mmCIF file of C-alpha atoms in Angstrom:
data_model
loop_
_atom_site.group_PDB
_atom_site.id
_atom_site.type_symbol
_atom_site.label_atom_id
_atom_site.label_comp_id
_atom_site.label_asym_id
_atom_site.label_seq_id
_atom_site.Cartn_x
_atom_site.Cartn_y
_atom_site.Cartn_z
ATOM 1 C CA CYS A 189 -2.459 60.537 -0.473
ATOM 2 C CA LEU A 190 -4.969 57.698 -0.538
ATOM 3 C CA CYS A 191 -6.413 58.848 2.782
ATOM 4 C CA ARG A 192 -6.805 62.387 1.441
ATOM 5 C CA LEU A 193 -8.530 61.091 -1.662
ATOM 6 C CA MET A 194 -10.903 58.886 0.320
ATOM 7 C CA ALA A 195 -11.683 61.665 2.777
ATOM 8 C CA ALA A 196 -12.556 63.905 -0.154
ATOM 9 C CA VAL A 197 -15.003 61.410 -1.590
ATOM 10 C CA GLY A 198 -16.661 59.887 1.416
ATOM 11 C CA LEU A 199 -14.610 57.657 3.685
ATOM 12 C CA CYS A 200 -11.204 57.479 5.273
ATOM 13 C CA VAL A 201 -10.581 54.774 7.842
ATOM 14 C CA VAL A 202 -6.886 54.502 8.677
ATOM 15 C CA LEU A 203 -5.832 50.865 9.127
ATOM 16 C CA LEU A 204 -2.622 48.947 9.490
ATOM 17 C CA ALA A 205 -3.209 45.600 7.845
ATOM 18 C CA GLY A 206 -1.245 42.448 7.254
ATOM 19 C CA SER A 207 -3.691 41.133 4.658
ATOM 20 C CA GLN A 208 -6.988 42.085 3.057
ATOM 21 C CA HIS A 209 -9.910 40.042 1.752
ATOM 22 C CA GLY A 210 -13.385 40.842 0.445
ATOM 23 C CA PHE A 211 -16.376 41.115 2.759
ATOM 24 C CA ASN A 212 -18.610 38.189 1.859
ATOM 25 C CA TYR A 213 -22.316 37.898 2.524
ATOM 26 C CA VAL A 214 -24.960 35.282 1.833
ATOM 27 C CA SER A 215 -28.318 35.903 0.180
ATOM 28 C CA PRO A 216 -31.271 35.665 0.080
ATOM 29 C CA GLY A 217 -31.260 34.714 3.772
ATOM 30 C CA CYS A 218 -31.161 37.346 6.493
ATOM 31 C CA SER A 219 -27.539 38.473 6.215
ATOM 32 C CA TRP A 220 -25.759 41.352 7.914
ATOM 33 C CA TYR A 221 -25.665 43.145 4.561
ATOM 34 C CA GLU A 222 -29.410 42.964 4.022
ATOM 35 C CA ALA A 223 -30.167 43.899 7.623
ATOM 36 C CA HIS A 224 -27.973 47.036 7.563
ATOM 37 C CA MET A 225 -27.790 48.057 3.906
ATOM 38 C CA LEU A 226 -31.125 46.929 2.485
ATOM 39 C CA GLY A 227 -33.515 48.048 5.184
ATOM 40 C CA GLY A 228 -33.945 44.815 7.152
ATOM 41 C CA CYS A 229 -34.950 41.267 6.349
ATOM 42 C CA SER A 230 -38.718 41.457 6.060
ATOM 43 C CA ARG A 231 -40.461 38.639 4.190
ATOM 44 C CA SER A 232 -44.129 38.884 3.224
ATOM 45 C CA PRO A 233 -46.444 36.686 1.145
ATOM 46 C CA PRO A 234 -46.742 37.630 -2.553
ATOM 47 C CA ARG A 235 -48.927 40.690 -3.003
ATOM 48 C CA GLN A 236 -51.843 40.377 -5.392
ATOM 49 C CA GLU A 237 -50.965 43.595 -7.250
ATOM 50 C CA CYS A 238 -47.561 42.119 -8.152
ATOM 51 C CA THR A 239 -48.786 38.708 -9.338
ATOM 52 C CA ARG A 240 -52.015 39.589 -11.151
ATOM 53 C CA TRP A 241 -50.951 38.593 -14.667
ATOM 54 C CA PRO A 242 -51.491 35.466 -16.831
ATOM 55 C CA MET A 243 -48.951 32.696 -16.257
ATOM 56 C CA PRO A 244 -47.602 31.145 -19.480
ATOM 57 C CA THR A 245 -46.934 27.464 -20.037
ATOM 58 C CA VAL A 246 -43.377 26.883 -18.844
ATOM 59 C CA ASP A 247 -42.174 24.958 -21.913
ATOM 60 C CA ARG A 248 -43.559 27.606 -24.281
ATOM 61 C CA ALA A 249 -42.431 30.719 -22.421
ATOM 62 C CA ARG A 250 -40.562 33.211 -24.631
ATOM 63 C CA LEU A 251 -37.254 34.543 -23.280
ATOM 64 C CA GLY A 252 -35.603 37.882 -23.987
ATOM 65 C CA ILE A 253 -32.013 38.495 -22.854
ATOM 66 C CA ILE A 254 -31.183 42.158 -22.199
ATOM 67 C CA VAL A 255 -27.523 43.140 -21.948
ATOM 68 C CA PRO A 256 -27.000 46.741 -20.763
ATOM 69 C CA TYR A 257 -23.629 47.896 -22.011
ATOM 70 C CA ARG A 258 -21.324 50.805 -22.575
ATOM 71 C CA GLY A 259 -18.101 50.733 -24.556
ATOM 72 C CA SER A 260 -16.444 50.402 -27.920
ATOM 73 C CA ASP A 261 -15.192 46.825 -27.471
ATOM 74 C CA LEU A 262 -18.436 45.042 -28.363
ATOM 75 C CA ARG A 263 -16.692 43.160 -31.174
ATOM 76 C CA THR A 264 -14.340 41.531 -28.682
ATOM 77 C CA VAL A 265 -16.952 40.909 -25.965
ATOM 78 C CA MET A 266 -19.838 39.527 -28.037
ATOM 79 C CA PRO A 267 -18.117 36.494 -29.635
ATOM 80 C CA ALA A 268 -17.343 35.012 -26.203
ATOM 81 C CA PHE A 269 -20.852 35.832 -25.006
ATOM 82 C CA CYS A 270 -22.492 34.195 -28.039
ATOM 83 C CA GLU A 271 -20.273 31.122 -27.855
ATOM 84 C CA ARG A 272 -21.149 30.443 -24.216
ATOM 85 C CA MET A 273 -24.844 31.232 -24.617
ATOM 86 C CA ASN A 274 -25.288 28.888 -27.592
ATOM 87 C CA THR A 275 -24.079 25.717 -25.942
ATOM 88 C CA GLU A 276 -26.482 23.026 -24.780
ATOM 89 C CA HIS A 277 -28.821 24.110 -21.951
ATOM 90 C CA SER A 278 -27.600 27.748 -22.039
ATOM 91 C CA GLY A 279 -29.728 30.833 -22.680
ATOM 92 C CA CYS A 280 -29.966 30.683 -26.466
ATOM 93 C CA SER A 281 -30.870 26.994 -26.496
ATOM 94 C CA HIS A 282 -34.163 28.080 -24.899
ATOM 95 C CA GLY A 283 -36.380 28.214 -28.001
ATOM 96 C CA GLY A 284 -34.242 30.736 -29.899
ATOM 97 C CA ALA A 285 -34.173 33.463 -27.282
ATOM 98 C CA ARG A 286 -34.055 37.086 -28.411
ATOM 99 C CA VAL A 287 -30.930 38.947 -27.282
ATOM 100 C CA LEU A 288 -30.824 42.737 -27.186
ATOM 101 C CA ILE A 289 -27.556 44.569 -26.497
ATOM 102 C CA VAL A 290 -28.453 48.080 -25.310
ATOM 103 C CA ASN A 291 -25.350 50.224 -25.744
ATOM 104 C CA GLN A 292 -25.347 53.612 -23.989
ATOM 105 C CA SER A 293 -23.995 56.095 -26.552
ATOM 106 C CA ASP A 294 -23.948 59.431 -24.776
ATOM 107 C CA SER A 295 -21.662 61.378 -22.456
ATOM 108 C CA LEU A 296 -23.703 60.714 -19.319
ATOM 109 C CA PRO A 297 -22.617 58.353 -16.534
ATOM 110 C CA PHE A 298 -23.517 54.704 -17.087
ATOM 111 C CA ASN A 299 -27.100 53.847 -16.091
ATOM 112 C CA ARG A 300 -27.700 50.088 -16.040
ATOM 113 C CA GLY A 301 -31.269 50.385 -14.776
ATOM 114 C CA ALA A 302 -32.446 52.820 -17.461
ATOM 115 C CA LEU A 303 -30.713 50.787 -20.194
ATOM 116 C CA THR A 304 -32.512 47.637 -19.033
ATOM 117 C CA ASN A 305 -35.824 49.486 -19.012
ATOM 118 C CA ALA A 306 -35.140 50.713 -22.551
ATOM 119 C CA GLY A 307 -34.342 47.172 -23.672
ATOM 120 C CA PHE A 308 -37.551 45.843 -22.151
ATOM 121 C CA VAL A 309 -39.649 48.518 -23.881
ATOM 122 C CA LEU A 310 -38.010 47.804 -27.249
ATOM 123 C CA LEU A 311 -38.416 44.037 -27.003
ATOM 124 C CA GLN A 312 -42.061 44.311 -25.974
ATOM 125 C CA ARG A 313 -42.829 46.432 -29.049
ATOM 126 C CA GLY A 314 -42.513 43.338 -31.249
ATOM 127 C CA PRO A 315 -45.445 41.231 -32.425
ATOM 128 C CA GLN A 316 -44.622 38.471 -29.926
ATOM 129 C CA LYS A 317 -44.577 39.619 -26.314
ATOM 130 C CA LEU A 318 -41.925 38.151 -24.057
ATOM 131 C CA ASP A 319 -42.946 35.987 -21.123
ATOM 132 C CA PHE A 320 -39.723 36.564 -19.168
ATOM 133 C CA ILE A 321 -36.401 38.344 -19.458
ATOM 134 C CA ALA A 322 -32.834 37.765 -18.315
ATOM 135 C CA VAL A 323 -31.079 40.978 -17.293
ATOM 136 C CA HIS A 324 -27.612 39.778 -18.224
ATOM 137 C CA ASP A 325 -24.157 41.230 -17.594
ATOM 138 C CA ALA A 326 -21.993 40.877 -20.715
ATOM 139 C CA ASP A 327 -19.175 39.199 -18.801
ATOM 140 C CA ARG A 328 -21.086 36.485 -16.951
ATOM 141 C CA PHE A 329 -22.177 33.204 -18.527
ATOM 142 C CA PRO A 330 -22.490 29.471 -17.821
ATOM 143 C CA ARG A 331 -19.288 27.471 -17.387
ATOM 144 C CA THR A 332 -19.954 25.025 -20.203
ATOM 145 C CA GLN A 333 -16.682 23.056 -19.995
ATOM 146 C CA ASN A 334 -17.747 21.507 -16.684
ATOM 147 C CA LYS A 335 -20.045 18.644 -17.700
ATOM 148 C CA SER A 336 -21.257 18.195 -14.126
ATOM 149 C CA CYS A 337 -22.940 21.621 -14.466
ATOM 150 C CA ALA A 338 -25.334 20.488 -17.210
ATOM 151 C CA SER A 339 -28.340 19.876 -14.964
ATOM 152 C CA ALA A 340 -27.852 23.127 -13.051
ATOM 153 C CA ILE A 341 -27.429 25.152 -16.248
ATOM 154 C CA ALA A 342 -30.545 23.546 -17.721
ATOM 155 C CA ASP A 343 -32.524 25.081 -14.850
ATOM 156 C CA TYR A 344 -30.892 28.514 -15.021
ATOM 157 C CA TYR A 345 -32.750 29.886 -18.029
ATOM 158 C CA THR A 346 -36.123 28.187 -17.627
ATOM 159 C CA PHE A 347 -39.192 30.276 -16.860
ATOM 160 C CA PRO A 348 -38.936 31.266 -13.170
ATOM 161 C CA GLY A 349 -42.620 31.812 -12.466
ATOM 162 C CA ALA A 350 -43.630 34.821 -10.390
ATOM 163 C CA ARG A 351 -40.553 34.621 -8.137
ATOM 164 C CA PRO A 352 -37.370 35.777 -9.951
ATOM 165 C CA ARG A 353 -34.155 33.778 -10.126
ATOM 166 C CA VAL A 354 -30.678 35.272 -9.647
ATOM 167 C CA LEU A 355 -27.506 33.752 -11.134
ATOM 168 C CA HIS A 356 -24.770 35.377 -9.061
ATOM 169 C CA PRO A 357 -23.216 33.664 -6.035
ATOM 170 C CA SER A 358 -23.284 36.708 -3.745
ATOM 171 C CA SER A 359 -25.811 39.142 -5.166
ATOM 172 C CA TYR A 360 -29.477 39.884 -4.588
ATOM 173 C CA THR A 361 -30.395 40.795 -8.187
ATOM 174 C CA GLY A 362 -27.037 41.426 -9.909
ATOM 175 C CA GLY A 363 -25.065 39.468 -12.505
ATOM 176 C CA VAL A 364 -27.934 37.650 -14.234
ATOM 177 C CA LEU A 365 -31.540 38.089 -13.109
ATOM 178 C CA LEU A 366 -34.418 36.106 -14.620
ATOM 179 C CA VAL A 367 -37.782 37.721 -14.036
ATOM 180 C CA ALA A 368 -41.223 37.253 -15.562
ATOM 181 C CA SER A 369 -42.369 40.127 -17.763
ATOM 182 C CA GLY A 370 -45.522 40.468 -15.690
ATOM 183 C CA THR A 371 -43.470 40.829 -12.508
ATOM 184 C CA TYR A 372 -41.115 43.330 -14.148
ATOM 185 C CA GLU A 373 -44.039 45.475 -15.288
ATOM 186 C CA ALA A 374 -45.724 45.205 -11.871
ATOM 187 C CA ILE A 375 -42.674 46.715 -10.131
ATOM 188 C CA ASN A 376 -42.288 49.341 -12.908
ATOM 189 C CA GLY A 377 -38.870 47.946 -13.818
ATOM 190 C CA PHE A 378 -35.632 49.406 -12.514
ATOM 191 C CA SER A 379 -35.287 52.892 -11.108
ATOM 192 C CA ASN A 380 -33.881 55.351 -13.678
ATOM 193 C CA GLU A 381 -32.140 57.467 -11.036
ATOM 194 C CA PHE A 382 -28.917 55.497 -10.511
ATOM 195 C CA TRP A 383 -26.167 57.171 -12.530
ATOM 196 C CA GLY A 384 -22.745 55.595 -12.334
ATOM 197 C CA TRP A 385 -21.854 52.070 -11.303
ATOM 198 C CA GLY A 386 -23.815 50.196 -8.685
ATOM 199 C CA HIS A 387 -26.812 49.845 -6.327
ATOM 200 C CA GLU A 388 -29.612 49.974 -8.875
ATOM 201 C CA ASP A 389 -29.855 46.204 -8.310
ATOM 202 C CA ASN A 390 -30.229 46.665 -4.535
ATOM 203 C CA GLU A 391 -33.075 49.110 -5.145
ATOM 204 C CA LEU A 392 -34.749 46.591 -7.467
ATOM 205 C CA PHE A 393 -34.388 43.956 -4.735
ATOM 206 C CA GLY A 394 -36.361 46.284 -2.449
ATOM 207 C CA ARG A 395 -39.214 46.446 -4.952
ATOM 208 C CA LEU A 396 -39.312 42.683 -5.325
ATOM 209 C CA ARG A 397 -39.108 42.159 -1.561
ATOM 210 C CA TRP A 398 -42.039 44.545 -1.022
ATOM 211 C CA CYS A 399 -44.005 42.447 -3.531
ATOM 212 C CA GLY A 400 -43.208 39.307 -1.549
ATOM 213 C CA LEU A 401 -41.114 38.007 -4.448
ATOM 214 C CA VAL A 402 -37.571 37.758 -3.057
ATOM 215 C CA PRO A 403 -35.419 36.160 -5.796
ATOM 216 C CA GLU A 404 -34.277 32.563 -5.506
ATOM 217 C CA HIS A 405 -30.737 31.461 -6.289
ATOM 218 C CA GLY A 406 -29.792 28.963 -8.928
ATOM 219 C CA ASP A 407 -27.867 25.870 -7.834
ATOM 220 C CA ARG A 408 -24.037 25.617 -7.838
ATOM 221 C CA LEU A 409 -23.421 29.203 -8.959
ATOM 222 C CA ASP A 410 -19.841 29.282 -7.674
ATOM 223 C CA ASP A 411 -18.974 26.278 -9.848
ATOM 224 C CA CYS A 412 -21.178 26.776 -12.888
ATOM 225 C CA MET A 413 -21.368 30.534 -13.595
ATOM 226 C CA LEU A 414 -18.243 32.168 -14.997
ATOM 227 C CA HIS A 415 -17.392 35.815 -14.331
ATOM 228 C CA GLN A 416 -14.977 37.008 -17.003
ATOM 229 C CA HIS A 417 -14.417 40.746 -16.624
ATOM 230 C CA CYS A 418 -14.448 42.610 -19.916
ATOM 231 C CA SER A 419 -11.715 45.250 -20.311
ATOM 232 C CA GLN A 420 -14.198 48.128 -20.089
ATOM 233 C CA CYS A 421 -15.720 46.680 -16.902
ATOM 234 C CA GLN A 422 -12.300 46.301 -15.311
ATOM 235 C CA HIS A 423 -11.404 49.872 -16.207
ATOM 236 C CA LEU A 424 -14.617 51.261 -14.720
ATOM 237 C CA THR A 425 -14.177 49.185 -11.562
ATOM 238 C CA ARG A 426 -10.637 50.509 -11.103
ATOM 239 C CA GLN A 427 -11.919 54.057 -11.589
ATOM 240 C CA ILE A 428 -14.495 53.647 -8.854
ATOM 241 C CA ARG A 429 -12.039 52.133 -6.381
ATOM 242 C CA VAL A 430 -9.004 54.336 -6.842
ATOM 243 C CA ASP A 431 -8.581 56.749 -9.721
ATOM 244 C CA ASP A 432 -11.752 58.759 -10.106
ATOM 245 C CA ALA A 433 -12.956 60.693 -7.057
ATOM 246 C CA THR A 434 -16.083 61.805 -8.927
ATOM 247 C CA ALA A 435 -17.049 58.211 -9.737
ATOM 248 C CA LEU A 436 -16.545 57.137 -6.122
ATOM 249 C CA LEU A 437 -18.622 60.029 -4.817
ATOM 250 C CA ARG A 438 -21.360 59.194 -7.311
ATOM 251 C CA GLN A 439 -21.376 55.603 -6.086
ATOM 252 C CA THR A 440 -21.604 56.848 -2.509
ATOM 253 C CA SER A 441 -24.618 58.950 -3.499
ATOM 254 C CA ASN A 442 -26.156 55.846 -5.060
ATOM 255 C CA ILE A 443 -25.764 54.009 -1.755
ATOM 256 C CA ALA A 444 -27.690 56.727 0.056
ATOM 257 C CA LEU A 445 -30.267 56.892 -2.763
ATOM 258 C CA ALA A 446 -30.877 53.139 -2.548
ATOM 259 C CA GLN A 447 -31.305 53.333 1.222
ATOM 260 C CA ALA A 448 -33.827 56.167 0.843
ATOM 261 C CA HIS A 449 -35.810 54.197 -1.767
ATOM 262 C CA LEU A 450 -35.776 51.091 0.401
ATOM 263 C CA ARG A 451 -37.707 52.955 3.090
ATOM 264 C CA ASP A 452 -40.674 53.314 0.699
ATOM 265 C CA PRO A 453 -40.377 50.855 -2.212
ATOM 266 C CA ALA A 454 -44.021 51.109 -3.226
ATOM 267 C CA GLY A 455 -43.912 54.897 -3.405
ATOM 268 C CA HIS A 456 -40.852 54.922 -5.634
ATOM 269 C CA MET A 457 -42.214 52.104 -7.814
ATOM 270 C CA ILE A 458 -45.103 54.359 -8.799
ATOM 271 C CA LYS A 459 -43.080 57.432 -9.754
ATOM 272 C CA ASP A 460 -39.813 56.023 -11.114
ATOM 273 C CA GLY A 461 -39.181 53.296 -13.674
ATOM 274 C CA LEU A 462 -40.636 52.101 -16.966
ATOM 275 C CA SER A 463 -43.393 54.696 -16.774
ATOM 276 C CA THR A 464 -40.958 57.633 -16.514
ATOM 277 C CA LEU A 465 -38.234 56.428 -18.903
ATOM 278 C CA ASN A 466 -36.977 58.783 -21.624
ATOM 279 C CA PHE A 467 -34.495 57.663 -24.261
ATOM 280 C CA THR A 468 -33.691 58.109 -27.950
ATOM 281 C CA LEU A 469 -32.587 55.447 -30.430
ATOM 282 C CA LEU A 470 -29.462 56.470 -32.338
ATOM 283 C CA GLY A 471 -28.932 55.077 -35.839
ATOM 284 C CA ARG A 472 -30.158 51.756 -37.121
ATOM 285 C CA ARG A 473 -30.444 48.482 -35.278
ATOM 286 C CA ARG A 474 -27.750 45.942 -36.073
ATOM 287 C CA PHE A 475 -28.372 42.216 -36.326
ATOM 288 C CA PRO A 476 -25.051 40.394 -35.847
ATOM 289 C CA GLY A 477 -25.000 36.617 -36.030
ATOM 290 C CA CYS A 478 -25.168 34.854 -32.664
ATOM 291 C CA GLY A 479 -25.981 31.215 -33.385
ATOM 292 C CA ALA A 480 -29.437 30.211 -32.198
ATOM 293 C CA CYS A 481 -29.866 33.602 -30.536
ATOM 294 C CA ARG A 482 -31.661 36.296 -32.501
ATOM 295 C CA MET A 483 -29.418 39.192 -31.552
ATOM 296 C CA GLN A 484 -29.933 42.913 -32.000
ATOM 297 C CA VAL A 485 -27.623 45.760 -31.026
ATOM 298 C CA VAL A 486 -29.065 49.221 -30.447
ATOM 299 C CA ASN A 487 -27.403 52.476 -29.455
ATOM 300 C CA VAL A 488 -29.443 54.672 -27.132
ATOM 301 C CA GLN A 489 -29.139 58.141 -25.698
ATOM 302 C CA LEU A 490 -30.608 58.576 -22.237
ATOM 303 C CA ASP A 491 -32.458 61.672 -21.095
ATOM 304 C CA GLN A 492 -30.102 64.509 -20.161
ATOM 305 C CA ALA A 493 -32.651 66.358 -17.997
ATOM 306 C CA SER A 494 -33.097 63.552 -15.468
ATOM 307 C CA ALA A 495 -29.326 63.119 -15.155
ATOM 308 C CA THR A 496 -28.827 66.833 -14.570
ATOM 309 C CA ALA A 497 -31.553 66.907 -11.933
ATOM 310 C CA HIS A 498 -29.974 64.009 -10.068
ATOM 311 C CA THR A 499 -26.435 65.391 -10.113
ATOM 312 C CA ALA A 500 -27.241 69.053 -9.427
ATOM 313 C CA PRO A 501 -25.217 70.554 -6.538
ATOM 314 C CA ARG A 502 -27.026 70.720 -3.206
ATOM 315 C CA PRO A 503 -26.136 71.182 0.469
ATOM 316 C CA CYS A 504 -24.439 68.224 2.094
ATOM 317 C CA VAL A 505 -26.711 66.117 4.289
ATOM 318 C CA ALA A 506 -25.197 63.014 5.885
ATOM 319 C CA ASP A 507 -27.404 62.336 8.874
ATOM 320 C CA GLY A 508 -28.850 58.932 7.941
ATOM 321 C CA THR A 509 -32.346 60.311 7.289
ATOM 322 C CA ASP A 510 -34.295 60.422 4.033
ATOM 323 C CA ARG A 511 -32.313 63.544 3.133
ATOM 324 C CA ASP A 512 -28.951 61.748 3.358
ATOM 325 C CA ASP A 513 -27.428 62.031 -0.128
ATOM 326 C CA GLY A 514 -24.163 60.219 0.578
ATOM 327 C CA CYS A 515 -21.999 63.325 0.680
ATOM 328 C CA ASP A 516 -18.920 63.740 2.874
ATOM 329 C CA ALA A 517 -19.318 64.936 6.450
ATOM 330 C CA PRO A 518 -17.453 64.426 9.746
ATOM 331 C CA ILE A 519 -18.601 61.437 11.738
ATOM 332 C CA GLY A 520 -17.492 59.919 15.013
ATOM 333 C CA PRO A 521 -16.314 56.310 15.495
ATOM 334 C CA GLU A 522 -19.374 55.652 17.662
ATOM 335 C CA ALA A 523 -21.537 56.034 14.519
ATOM 336 C CA VAL A 524 -19.892 53.013 12.909
ATOM 337 C CA PRO A 525 -22.009 49.893 13.516
ATOM 338 C CA ARG A 526 -20.089 47.564 15.801
ATOM 339 C CA GLY A 527 -20.427 44.697 13.367
ATOM 340 C CA VAL A 528 -18.384 46.572 10.767
ATOM 341 C CA MET A 529 -15.320 46.844 12.978
ATOM 342 C CA VAL A 530 -15.658 43.282 14.287
ATOM 343 C CA LEU A 531 -15.809 41.978 10.729
ATOM 344 C CA ALA A 532 -12.979 44.254 9.594
ATOM 345 C CA ARG A 533 -10.666 43.046 12.338
ATOM 346 C CA ARG A 534 -11.501 39.424 11.557
ATOM 347 C CA VAL A 535 -10.832 39.603 7.808
ATOM 348 C CA LEU A 536 -7.840 41.960 8.021
ATOM 349 C CA GLY A 537 -5.989 39.765 10.485
ATOM 350 C CA ASP A 538 -4.405 40.079 13.908
ATOM 351 C CA ARG A 539 -1.992 42.819 12.896
ATOM 352 C CA ALA A 540 -4.729 45.223 11.823
ATOM 353 C CA ARG A 541 -5.799 47.992 14.147
ATOM 354 C CA MET A 542 -7.968 51.049 13.689
ATOM 355 C CA ILE A 543 -6.085 54.290 14.256
ATOM 356 C CA ARG A 544 -8.848 56.787 13.609
ATOM 357 C CA LEU A 545 -11.908 57.467 11.496
ATOM 358 C CA ALA A 546 -11.054 60.625 9.584
ATOM 359 C CA SER A 547 -14.161 61.414 7.588
ATOM 360 C CA ALA A 548 -17.151 59.695 6.070
ATOM 361 C CA SER A 549 -20.780 59.798 5.205
ATOM 362 C CA ARG A 550 -23.024 57.442 7.119
ATOM 363 C CA ALA A 551 -23.890 55.585 3.906
ATOM 364 C CA ARG A 552 -20.252 55.084 3.016
ATOM 365 C CA VAL A 553 -19.412 53.780 6.484
ATOM 366 C CA LEU A 554 -22.180 51.218 6.277
ATOM 367 C CA TYR A 555 -21.108 50.129 2.817
#
């Protein structure tokens, strides 16, 4: 049954396995993942068009924390978030940072990139412009009980300069990303085209890499950044992995979309992002207490037309070119990069063997 489901949505590799572990990769160095999934490991000096903005004084830089969210359990998620972010050296200790929870309140698939763009636009409408933002998952925060983390945490939320800082042990721009407002505007923010869960952060990495501004990692992230899955996040993750074929196919399409954008980051930066965002505020802003943080919660409705255009039915193309949309198509074992099978055999153990590759899109195989 599982094989039939996976074949229907993009990938079915039949394996006999004694054990299973996650595929780990290291960033921002030249990893297998970046080489095969993110268009190579090019590194260029910072481009002038991406760094041509006034640099604030580090100790006076104003921080805005944007939390893209979807769900009805905000009352259970936010107390833990506020508690962790108000401790010494954490985000809200940074000069009374402004926190904006952007809650998607429509029937469309979740769109983390568009929600972040909406949050940035709303925060920049105020009388005091922000110098940098933290794009912050609601379920990731500093591990404040570990006193040895104090010095590392103190550096996490300081102004990063032109080069962004990422606070996730194995991500390129996911989890928590600190980026200067000038840099975020220069790359036109996130793409608005990624509906469903995942890969908008990989596309953003491509924009930053093109600018010569590959993010740096904070120190001791494995020890000092806590990942505490909220119930809504866990539910959505389970849907993607097992229950919801539509969600898995949408994620597969996002893989192919990210790969297409990575071939021409500059071109997509111009036509997709802050400059093309459409959203509507629903109801009044709420101002719940959050210690030193000045928190706002807004409900937004994203643009239906752009979602419909992205999800409209079209012929299946799974040939690895710019037209590859991540759909399902037959593929031979020879199309699987050799490194995938070598790594799979190593992490699955000696008793694992590949029986056959039933069906896949090229993007899904690579992922």
